[in-house]
Short mmCIF file of C-alpha atoms and ligand atoms in Angstrom, two decimals:
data_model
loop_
_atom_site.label_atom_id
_atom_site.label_comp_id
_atom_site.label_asym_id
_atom_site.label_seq_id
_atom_site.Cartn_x
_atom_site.Cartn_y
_atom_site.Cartn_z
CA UNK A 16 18.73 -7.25 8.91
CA UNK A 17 20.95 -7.70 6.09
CA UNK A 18 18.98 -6.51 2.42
CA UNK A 19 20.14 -9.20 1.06
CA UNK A 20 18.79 -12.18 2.65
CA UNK A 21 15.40 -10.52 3.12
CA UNK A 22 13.23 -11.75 0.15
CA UNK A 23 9.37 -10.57 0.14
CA UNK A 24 8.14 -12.91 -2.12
CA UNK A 25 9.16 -15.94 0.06
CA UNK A 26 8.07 -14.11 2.44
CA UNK A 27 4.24 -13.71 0.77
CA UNK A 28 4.93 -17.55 0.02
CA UNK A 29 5.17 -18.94 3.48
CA UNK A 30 2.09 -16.81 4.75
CA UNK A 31 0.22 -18.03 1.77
CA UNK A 32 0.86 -21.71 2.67
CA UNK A 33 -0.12 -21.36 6.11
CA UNK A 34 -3.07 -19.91 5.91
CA UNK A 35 -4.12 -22.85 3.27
CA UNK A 36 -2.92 -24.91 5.67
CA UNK A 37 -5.50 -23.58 8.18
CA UNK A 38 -8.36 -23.82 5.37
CA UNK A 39 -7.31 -27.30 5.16
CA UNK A 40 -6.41 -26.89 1.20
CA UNK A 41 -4.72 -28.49 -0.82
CA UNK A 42 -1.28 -27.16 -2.72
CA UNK A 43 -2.92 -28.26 -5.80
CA UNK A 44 -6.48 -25.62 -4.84
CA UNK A 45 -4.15 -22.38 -5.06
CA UNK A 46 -1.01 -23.31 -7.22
CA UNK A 47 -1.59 -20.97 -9.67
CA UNK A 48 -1.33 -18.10 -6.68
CA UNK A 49 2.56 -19.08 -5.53
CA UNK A 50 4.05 -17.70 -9.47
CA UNK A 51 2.95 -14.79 -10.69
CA UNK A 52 0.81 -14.77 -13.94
CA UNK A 53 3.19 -12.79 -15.91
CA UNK A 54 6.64 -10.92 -15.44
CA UNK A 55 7.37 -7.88 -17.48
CA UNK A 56 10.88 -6.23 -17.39
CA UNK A 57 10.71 -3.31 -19.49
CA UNK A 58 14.37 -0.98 -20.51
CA UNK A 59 13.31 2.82 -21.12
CA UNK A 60 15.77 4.94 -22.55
CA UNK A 61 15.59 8.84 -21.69
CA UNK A 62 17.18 11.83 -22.76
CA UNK A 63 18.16 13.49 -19.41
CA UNK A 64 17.85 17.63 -19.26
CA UNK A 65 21.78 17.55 -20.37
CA UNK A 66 21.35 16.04 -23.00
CA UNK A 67 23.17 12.23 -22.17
CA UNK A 68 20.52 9.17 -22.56
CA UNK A 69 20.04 7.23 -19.52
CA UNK A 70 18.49 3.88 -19.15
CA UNK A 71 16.16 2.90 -16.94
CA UNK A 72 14.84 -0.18 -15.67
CA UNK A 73 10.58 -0.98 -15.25
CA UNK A 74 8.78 -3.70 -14.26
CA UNK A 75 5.21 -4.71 -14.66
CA UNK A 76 3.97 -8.10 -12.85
CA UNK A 77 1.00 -9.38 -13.27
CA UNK A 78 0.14 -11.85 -9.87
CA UNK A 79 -3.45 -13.01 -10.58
CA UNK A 80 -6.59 -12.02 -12.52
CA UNK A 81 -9.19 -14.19 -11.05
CA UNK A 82 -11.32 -12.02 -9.47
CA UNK A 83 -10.71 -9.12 -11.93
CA UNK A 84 -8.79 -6.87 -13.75
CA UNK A 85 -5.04 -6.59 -12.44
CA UNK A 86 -5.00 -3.86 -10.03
CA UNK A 87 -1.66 -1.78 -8.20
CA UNK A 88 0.14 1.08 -8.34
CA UNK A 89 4.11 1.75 -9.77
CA UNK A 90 6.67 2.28 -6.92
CA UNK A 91 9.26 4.76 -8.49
CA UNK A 92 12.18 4.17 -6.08
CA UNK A 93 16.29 3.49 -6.05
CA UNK A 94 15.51 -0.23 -4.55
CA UNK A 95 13.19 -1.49 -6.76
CA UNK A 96 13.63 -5.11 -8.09
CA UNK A 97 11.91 -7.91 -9.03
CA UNK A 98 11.48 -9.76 -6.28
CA UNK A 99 9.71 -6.84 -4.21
CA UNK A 100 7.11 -6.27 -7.38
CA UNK A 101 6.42 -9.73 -6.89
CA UNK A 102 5.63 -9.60 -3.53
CA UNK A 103 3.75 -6.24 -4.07
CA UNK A 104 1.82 -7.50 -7.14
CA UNK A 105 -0.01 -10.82 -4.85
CA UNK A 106 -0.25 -8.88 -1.90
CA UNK A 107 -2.72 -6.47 -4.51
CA UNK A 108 -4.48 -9.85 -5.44
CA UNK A 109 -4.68 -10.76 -1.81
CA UNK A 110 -5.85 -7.17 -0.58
CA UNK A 111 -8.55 -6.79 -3.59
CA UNK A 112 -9.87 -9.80 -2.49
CA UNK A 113 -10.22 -8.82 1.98
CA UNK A 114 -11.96 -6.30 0.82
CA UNK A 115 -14.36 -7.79 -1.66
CA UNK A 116 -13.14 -5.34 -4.74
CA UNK A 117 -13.78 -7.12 -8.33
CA UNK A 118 -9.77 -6.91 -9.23
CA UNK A 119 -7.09 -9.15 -9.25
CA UNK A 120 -3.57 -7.87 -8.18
CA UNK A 121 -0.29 -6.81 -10.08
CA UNK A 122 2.31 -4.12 -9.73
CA UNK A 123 4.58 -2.14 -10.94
CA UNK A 124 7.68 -0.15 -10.22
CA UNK A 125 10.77 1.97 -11.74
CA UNK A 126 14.34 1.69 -10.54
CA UNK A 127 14.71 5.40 -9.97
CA UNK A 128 15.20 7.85 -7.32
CA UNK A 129 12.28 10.16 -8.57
CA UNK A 130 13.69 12.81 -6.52
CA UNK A 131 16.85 13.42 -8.74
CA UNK A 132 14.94 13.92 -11.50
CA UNK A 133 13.55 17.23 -12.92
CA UNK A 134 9.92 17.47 -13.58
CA UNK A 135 10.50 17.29 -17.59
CA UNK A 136 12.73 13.73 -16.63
CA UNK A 137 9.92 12.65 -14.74
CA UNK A 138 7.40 13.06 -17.44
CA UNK A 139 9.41 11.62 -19.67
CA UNK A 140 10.01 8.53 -18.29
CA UNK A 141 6.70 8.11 -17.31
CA UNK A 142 5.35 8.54 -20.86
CA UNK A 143 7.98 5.98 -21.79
CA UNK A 144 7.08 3.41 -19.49
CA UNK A 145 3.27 3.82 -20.18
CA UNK A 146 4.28 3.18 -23.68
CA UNK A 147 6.64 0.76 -22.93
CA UNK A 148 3.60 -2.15 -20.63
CA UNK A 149 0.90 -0.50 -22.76
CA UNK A 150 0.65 -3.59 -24.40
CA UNK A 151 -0.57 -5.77 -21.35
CA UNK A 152 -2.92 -2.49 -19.13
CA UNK A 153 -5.45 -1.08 -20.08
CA UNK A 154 -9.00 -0.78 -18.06
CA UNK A 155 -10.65 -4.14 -18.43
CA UNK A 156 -6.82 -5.65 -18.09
CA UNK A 157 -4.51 -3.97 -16.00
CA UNK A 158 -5.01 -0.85 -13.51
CA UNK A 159 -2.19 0.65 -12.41
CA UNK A 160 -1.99 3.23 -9.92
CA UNK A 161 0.12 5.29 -7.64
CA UNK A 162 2.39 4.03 -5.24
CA UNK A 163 5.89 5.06 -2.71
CA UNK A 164 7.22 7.60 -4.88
CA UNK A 165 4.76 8.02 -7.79
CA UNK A 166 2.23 10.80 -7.52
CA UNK A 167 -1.33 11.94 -9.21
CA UNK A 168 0.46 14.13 -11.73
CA UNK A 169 2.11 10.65 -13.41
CA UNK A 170 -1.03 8.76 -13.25
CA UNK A 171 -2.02 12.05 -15.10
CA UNK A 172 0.99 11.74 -18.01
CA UNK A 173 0.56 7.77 -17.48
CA UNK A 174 -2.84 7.93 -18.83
CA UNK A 175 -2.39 10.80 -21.63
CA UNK A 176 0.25 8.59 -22.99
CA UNK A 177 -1.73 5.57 -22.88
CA UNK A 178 -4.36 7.04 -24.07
CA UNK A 179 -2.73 8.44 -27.32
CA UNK A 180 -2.30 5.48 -28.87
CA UNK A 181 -6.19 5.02 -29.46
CA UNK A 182 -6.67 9.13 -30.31
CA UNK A 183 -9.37 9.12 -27.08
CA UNK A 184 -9.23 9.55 -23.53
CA UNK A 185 -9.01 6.21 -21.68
CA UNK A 186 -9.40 7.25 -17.99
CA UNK A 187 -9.74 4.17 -16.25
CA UNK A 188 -6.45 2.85 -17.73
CA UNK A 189 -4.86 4.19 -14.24
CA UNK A 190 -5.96 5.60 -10.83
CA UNK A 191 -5.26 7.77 -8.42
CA UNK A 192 -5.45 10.58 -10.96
CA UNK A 193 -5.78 14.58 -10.56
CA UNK A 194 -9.56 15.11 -9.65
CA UNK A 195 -9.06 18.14 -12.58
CA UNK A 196 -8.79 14.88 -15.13
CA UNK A 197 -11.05 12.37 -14.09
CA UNK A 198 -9.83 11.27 -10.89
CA UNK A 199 -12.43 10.59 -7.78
CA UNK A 200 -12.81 13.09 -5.17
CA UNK A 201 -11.16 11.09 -1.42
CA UNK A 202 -8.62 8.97 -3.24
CA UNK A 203 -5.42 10.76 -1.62
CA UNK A 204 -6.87 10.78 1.64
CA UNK A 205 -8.45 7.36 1.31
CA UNK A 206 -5.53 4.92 2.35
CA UNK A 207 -4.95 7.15 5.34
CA UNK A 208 -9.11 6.82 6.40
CA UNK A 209 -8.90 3.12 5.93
CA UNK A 210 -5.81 3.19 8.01
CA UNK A 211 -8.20 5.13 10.70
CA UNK A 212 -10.99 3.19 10.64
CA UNK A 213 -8.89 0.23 11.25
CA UNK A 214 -7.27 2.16 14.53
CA UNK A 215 -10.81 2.65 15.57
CA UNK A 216 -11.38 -0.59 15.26
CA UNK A 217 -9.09 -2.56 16.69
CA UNK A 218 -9.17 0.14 19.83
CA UNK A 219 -12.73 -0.83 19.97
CA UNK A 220 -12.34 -4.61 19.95
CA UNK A 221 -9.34 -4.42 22.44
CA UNK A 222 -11.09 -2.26 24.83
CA UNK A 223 -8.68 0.98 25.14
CA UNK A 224 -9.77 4.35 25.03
CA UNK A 225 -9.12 6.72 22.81
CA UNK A 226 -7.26 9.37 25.18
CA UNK A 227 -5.34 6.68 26.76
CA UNK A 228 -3.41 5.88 23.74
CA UNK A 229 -0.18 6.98 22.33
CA UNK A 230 0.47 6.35 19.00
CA UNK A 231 3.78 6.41 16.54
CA UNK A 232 3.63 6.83 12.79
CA UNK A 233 6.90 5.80 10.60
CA UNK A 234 6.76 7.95 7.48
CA UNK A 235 4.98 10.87 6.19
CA UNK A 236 4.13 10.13 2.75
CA UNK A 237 0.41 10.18 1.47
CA UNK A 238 0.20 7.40 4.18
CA UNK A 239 1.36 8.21 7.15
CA UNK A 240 0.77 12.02 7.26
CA UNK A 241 -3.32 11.83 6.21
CA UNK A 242 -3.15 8.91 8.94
CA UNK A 243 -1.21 10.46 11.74
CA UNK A 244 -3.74 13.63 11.34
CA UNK A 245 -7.12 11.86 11.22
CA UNK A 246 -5.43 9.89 13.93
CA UNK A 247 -4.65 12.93 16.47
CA UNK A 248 -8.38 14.38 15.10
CA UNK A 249 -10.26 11.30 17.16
CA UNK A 250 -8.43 12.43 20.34
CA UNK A 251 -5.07 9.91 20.36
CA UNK A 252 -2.19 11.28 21.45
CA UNK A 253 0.51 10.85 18.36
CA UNK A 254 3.49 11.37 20.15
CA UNK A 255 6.21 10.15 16.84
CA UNK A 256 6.02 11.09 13.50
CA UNK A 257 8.96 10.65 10.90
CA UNK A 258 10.41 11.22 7.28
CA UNK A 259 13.63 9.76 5.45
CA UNK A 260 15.92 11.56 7.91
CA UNK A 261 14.78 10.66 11.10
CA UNK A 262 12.11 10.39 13.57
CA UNK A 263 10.61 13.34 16.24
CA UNK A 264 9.41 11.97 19.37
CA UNK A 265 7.37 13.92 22.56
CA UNK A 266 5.66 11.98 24.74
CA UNK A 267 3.13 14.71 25.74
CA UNK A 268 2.16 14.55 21.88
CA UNK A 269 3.38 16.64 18.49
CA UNK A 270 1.41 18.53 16.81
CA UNK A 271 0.78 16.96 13.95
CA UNK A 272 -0.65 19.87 11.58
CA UNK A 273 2.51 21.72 12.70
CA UNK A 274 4.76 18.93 11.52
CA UNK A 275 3.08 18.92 8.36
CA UNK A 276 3.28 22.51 8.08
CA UNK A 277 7.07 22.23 9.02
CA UNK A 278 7.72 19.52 5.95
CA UNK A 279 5.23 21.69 3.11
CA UNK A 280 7.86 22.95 1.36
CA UNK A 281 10.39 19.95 1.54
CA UNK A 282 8.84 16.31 2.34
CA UNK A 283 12.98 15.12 3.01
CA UNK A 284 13.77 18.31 5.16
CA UNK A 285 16.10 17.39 8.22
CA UNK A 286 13.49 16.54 11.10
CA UNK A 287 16.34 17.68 13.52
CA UNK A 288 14.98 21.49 12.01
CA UNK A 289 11.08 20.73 13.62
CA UNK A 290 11.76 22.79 17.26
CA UNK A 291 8.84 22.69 19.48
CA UNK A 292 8.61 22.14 23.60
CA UNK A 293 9.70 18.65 24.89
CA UNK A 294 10.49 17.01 21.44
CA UNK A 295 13.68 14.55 20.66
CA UNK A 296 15.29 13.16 17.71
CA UNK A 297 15.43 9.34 16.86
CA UNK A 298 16.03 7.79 13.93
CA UNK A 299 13.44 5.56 12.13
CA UNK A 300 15.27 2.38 13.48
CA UNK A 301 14.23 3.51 17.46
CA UNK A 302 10.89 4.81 16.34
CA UNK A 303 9.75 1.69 15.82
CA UNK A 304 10.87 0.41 19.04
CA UNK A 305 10.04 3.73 20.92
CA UNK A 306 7.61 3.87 23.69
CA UNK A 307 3.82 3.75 22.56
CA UNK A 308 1.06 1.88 22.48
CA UNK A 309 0.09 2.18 18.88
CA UNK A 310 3.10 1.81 16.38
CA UNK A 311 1.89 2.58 12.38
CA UNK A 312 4.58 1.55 10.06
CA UNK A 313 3.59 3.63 7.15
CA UNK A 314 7.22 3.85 5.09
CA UNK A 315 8.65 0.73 3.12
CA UNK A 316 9.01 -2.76 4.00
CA UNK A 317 11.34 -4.91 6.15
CA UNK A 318 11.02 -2.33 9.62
CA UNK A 319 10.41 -5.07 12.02
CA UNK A 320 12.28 -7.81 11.78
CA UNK A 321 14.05 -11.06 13.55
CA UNK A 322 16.28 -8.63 15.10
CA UNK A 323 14.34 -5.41 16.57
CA UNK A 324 10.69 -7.34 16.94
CA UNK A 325 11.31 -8.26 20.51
CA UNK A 326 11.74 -4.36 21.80
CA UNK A 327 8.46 -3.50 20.55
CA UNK A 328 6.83 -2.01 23.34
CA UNK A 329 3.70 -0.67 20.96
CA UNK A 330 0.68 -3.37 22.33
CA UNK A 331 -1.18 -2.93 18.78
CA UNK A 332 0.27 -2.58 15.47
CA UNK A 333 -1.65 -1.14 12.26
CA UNK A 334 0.48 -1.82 9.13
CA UNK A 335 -0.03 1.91 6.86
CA UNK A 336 3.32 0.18 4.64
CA UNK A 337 3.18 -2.83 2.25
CA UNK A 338 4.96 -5.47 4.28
CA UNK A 339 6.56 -3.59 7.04
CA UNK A 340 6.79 -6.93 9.15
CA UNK A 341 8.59 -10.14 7.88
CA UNK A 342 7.18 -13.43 8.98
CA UNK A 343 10.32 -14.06 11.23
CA UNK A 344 8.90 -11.13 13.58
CA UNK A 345 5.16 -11.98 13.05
CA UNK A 346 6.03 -14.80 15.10
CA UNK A 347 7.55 -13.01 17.66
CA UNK A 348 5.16 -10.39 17.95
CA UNK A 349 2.26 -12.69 18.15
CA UNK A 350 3.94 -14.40 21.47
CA UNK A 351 4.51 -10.88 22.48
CA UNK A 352 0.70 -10.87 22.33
CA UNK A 353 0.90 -7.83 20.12
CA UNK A 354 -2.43 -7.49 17.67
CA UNK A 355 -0.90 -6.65 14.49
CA UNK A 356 -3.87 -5.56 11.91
CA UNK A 357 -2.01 -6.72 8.86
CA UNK A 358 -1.10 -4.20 5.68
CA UNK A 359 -3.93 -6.01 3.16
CA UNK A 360 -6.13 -5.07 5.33
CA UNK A 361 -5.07 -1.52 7.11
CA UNK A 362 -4.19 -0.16 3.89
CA UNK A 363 -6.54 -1.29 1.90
CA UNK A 364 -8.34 1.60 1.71
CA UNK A 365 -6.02 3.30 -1.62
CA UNK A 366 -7.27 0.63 -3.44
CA UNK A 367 -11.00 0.50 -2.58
CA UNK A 368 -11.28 3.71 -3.38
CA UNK A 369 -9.61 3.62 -6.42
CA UNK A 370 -11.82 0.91 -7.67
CA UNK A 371 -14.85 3.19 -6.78
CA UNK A 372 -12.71 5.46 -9.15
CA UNK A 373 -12.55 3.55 -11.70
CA UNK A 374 -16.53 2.68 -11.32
CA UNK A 375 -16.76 6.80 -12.18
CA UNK A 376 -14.93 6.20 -15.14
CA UNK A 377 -16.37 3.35 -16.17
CA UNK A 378 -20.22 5.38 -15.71
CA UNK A 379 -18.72 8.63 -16.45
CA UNK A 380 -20.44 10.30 -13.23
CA UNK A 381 -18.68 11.76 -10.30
CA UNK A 382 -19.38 11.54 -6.58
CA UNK A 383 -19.56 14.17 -4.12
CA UNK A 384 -16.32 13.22 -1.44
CA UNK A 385 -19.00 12.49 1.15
CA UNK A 386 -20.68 10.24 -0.84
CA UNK A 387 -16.60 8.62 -1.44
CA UNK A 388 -15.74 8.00 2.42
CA UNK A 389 -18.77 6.68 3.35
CA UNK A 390 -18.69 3.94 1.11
CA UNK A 391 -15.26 3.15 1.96
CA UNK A 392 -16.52 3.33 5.83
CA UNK A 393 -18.78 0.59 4.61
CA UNK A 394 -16.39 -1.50 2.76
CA UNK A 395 -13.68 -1.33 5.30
CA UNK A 396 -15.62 -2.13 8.66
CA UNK A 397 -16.98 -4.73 6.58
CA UNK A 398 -13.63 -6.34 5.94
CA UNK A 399 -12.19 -5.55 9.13
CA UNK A 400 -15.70 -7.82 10.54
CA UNK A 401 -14.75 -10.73 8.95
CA UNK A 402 -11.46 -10.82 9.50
CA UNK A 403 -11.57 -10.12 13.20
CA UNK A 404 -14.25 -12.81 13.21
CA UNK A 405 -12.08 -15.26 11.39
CA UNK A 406 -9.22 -14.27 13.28
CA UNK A 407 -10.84 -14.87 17.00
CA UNK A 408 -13.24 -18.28 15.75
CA UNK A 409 -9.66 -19.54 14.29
CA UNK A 410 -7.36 -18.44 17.25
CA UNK A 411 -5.08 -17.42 14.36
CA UNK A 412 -3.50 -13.91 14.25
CA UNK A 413 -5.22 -11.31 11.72
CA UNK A 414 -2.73 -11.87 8.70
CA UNK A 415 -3.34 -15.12 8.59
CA UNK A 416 -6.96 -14.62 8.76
CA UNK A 417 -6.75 -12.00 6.24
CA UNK A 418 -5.03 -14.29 3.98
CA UNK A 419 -8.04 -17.09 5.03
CA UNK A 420 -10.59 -14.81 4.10
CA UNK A 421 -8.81 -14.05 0.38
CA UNK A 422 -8.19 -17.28 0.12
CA UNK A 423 -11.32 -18.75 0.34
CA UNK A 424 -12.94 -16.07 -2.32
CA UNK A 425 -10.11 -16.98 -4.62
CA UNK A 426 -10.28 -20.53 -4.72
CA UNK A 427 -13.93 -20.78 -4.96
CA UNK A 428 -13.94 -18.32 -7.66
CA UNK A 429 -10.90 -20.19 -9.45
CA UNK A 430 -13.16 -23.62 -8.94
CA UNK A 431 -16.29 -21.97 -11.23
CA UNK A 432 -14.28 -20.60 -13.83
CA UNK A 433 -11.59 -23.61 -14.98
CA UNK A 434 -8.45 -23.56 -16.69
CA UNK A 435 -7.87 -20.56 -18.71
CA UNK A 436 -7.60 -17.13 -17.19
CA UNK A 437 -5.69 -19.01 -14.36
N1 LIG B 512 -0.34 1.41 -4.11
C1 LIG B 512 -1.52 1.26 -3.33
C2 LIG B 512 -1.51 -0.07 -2.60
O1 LIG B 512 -0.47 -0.64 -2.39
C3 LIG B 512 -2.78 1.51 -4.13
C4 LIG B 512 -2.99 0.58 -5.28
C5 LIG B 512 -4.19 0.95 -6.15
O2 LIG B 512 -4.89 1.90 -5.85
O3 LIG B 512 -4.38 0.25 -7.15
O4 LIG B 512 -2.51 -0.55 -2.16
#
């Protein structure tokens, strides 16, 4: 599908408005959620290693803040815009609020191809753009966190440099941090165990076993590689796993530690390297219409779409990206009778646990990593209940009931409170 024309935010828009049209609200209950509280475009001007100053472009959006504190991570990537951190900042307001998390949603994001960049440029412009939004974060505010491209070492420099400004360490100013400097034991594997749970889930409620099942992952970020592991560990068979420059596919299965082992040293290396019995190359574009039963989109948005939705031939869908499926193909996947379990819910689990992250901060005591996934277990069936529930009582696919579900907290919350904080 042409870039272009593909805009997320409309995209979040016309989602939103059905499911109010399925609570039966009015445009007038949830107004404030179609525009974004507040839009920050920030310029950040760094010297690069040779010397030359380059200048970069940040954003900061702020979708909605009444449940809580803004809450989302900062995308460092080449295709960044506005648009996309709009899109990414209310589906953090509709995610927090799935999974019952006292946070509102925002986001963040650097045009930058973080890869290009030394480890001194990288700091550099992080402490810059920390300094740079400073003025609307902070804990009780705004959260951020990490996201596609950003890692725990910059929530690291994020919050030093926040934090220098008031001469004291302000740890919950940002998530997602080193466990060495107050960070929370699970949070890099946690998006990947609520993308599990959700598998088991929906397996359960659909009635397919386990060993039957034959699952690809797109992308092996934090996302899809902790997924596509626990995934293989319950006994499915993962037989496609991918990075940036293409796909592997065996239909007896890949090994998925060996892939992982295979990309340690470089995440981007060419997959066409990974040599192991019965395995072909595909690129991402045929992974996601490649033969399985399970497809995990776990890379950037946009993947299915008007044009490649019909030759789906995955029966189940568990979103590990932020909008991997535009509302175009939602439709046609939901004739298909595919059962998509929808992105604010699958990966919902970053966020969960880096609010019980920030609850360590906030308390200043740290939990044991046991003590970290089982809560998230909790949190996530609990969420995946109600929207099943909804979903089935409803006869409405799971986005939408996703969206009901948020919906309904929001707007009853917004009714108590009145006019100010939106
Ligand atoms: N970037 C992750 C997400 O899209 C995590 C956000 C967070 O932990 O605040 O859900």
């Amino acid at each position: 599908m042409d870039k272009k024309s593909y805009n997320p935010y409309d995209n979040m828009l016309e989602v939103l408005d059905s499911a109010a049209a399925e609570l039966g609200l009015d445009k007038q209950d949830y107004i404030t959620l179609r525009t974004p509280d507040r839009e920050l475009k920030v310029s950040l001007p760094i010297k690069m290693d040779d010397g030359h100053t380059e200048v970069f472009e940040g954003y900061r959006v702020q979708h909605s803040n009444i449940l809580g504190p803004y809450k989302g991570g900062i995308r460092y990537h080449q295709d960044v815009n506005i648009d996309e951190v709009k899109a990414l900042a209310a589906w953090m307001t509709i995610k927090c609020a799935v999974v019952n998390i006292p946070y509102g949603g925002g986001k963040g994001g650097i045009k930058v191809d973080a890869r290009k960049l030394s480890e001194g440029e990288k700091k550099r412009l992080t402490q810059k753009f920390a300094l740079a939004i400073s003025p609307i974060v902070g804990p009780t505010k705004d959260i951020p966190a990490p996201d596609v491209g950003s890692t725990p070492q910059i929530m690291a420099w994020f919050m030093d440099a926040y934090s220098s400004q008031f001469h004291e360490n302000i740890p919950g100013v940002v998530t997602g941090k080193p466990v060495e400097v107050f960070g929370s034991k699970g949070r890099g594997i946690a998006t990947g165990y609520g993308i599990m749970y959700c598998f088991k889930k929906v397996l359960e409620k659909t009635g397919k076993k386990m060993s039957d099942v034959k699952v690809a992952v797109q992308g092996f970020g934090n996302v899809g590689s902790v997924s596509a592991k626990l995934i293989s560990d319950l006994g499915a068979k993962v037989v496609a796993c991918s990075n940036v420059t293409g796909a592997v596919y065996c239909k007896d299965g890949i090994d998925v530690a060996e892939f992982e082992k295979f990309l340690s040293d470089d995440k981007d290396r060419d997959v066409k390297e990974f040599k192991a019995n019965g395995v072909e190359y595909m690129s991402n574009a045929d992974l996601i219409v490649c033969d399985c039963d399970v497809l995990v989109p776990a890379a950037l948005e946009d993947q299915i779409n008007e044009t490649n939705a019909k030759n789906v031939k995955a029966k189940i869908i568990v979103e590990g990206a932020n909008g991997p499926t535009t509302v175009a193909a939602d439709q046609i996947l939901s004739d298909m009778g595919i059962v998509l379990v929808p992105d604010i819910l699958a990966n919902a689990g970053g966020v969960t646990v880096s609010y019980f992250e920030w609850v360590q901060n906030n308390q200043n005591f740290y939990w044991t990593e046991q003590e970290v996934i089982s809560k998230l277990e909790h949190q996530m069936d609990e969420a995946f209940e109600e929207v099943w529930k909804t979903s089935t009582e409803n006869k409405v696919s799971m986005r939408t009931a996703a969206y009901m579900v948020a919906l309904n907290r929001l707007v009853t919350a917004k009714k108590y409170k009145g006019e100010f904080l939106s």
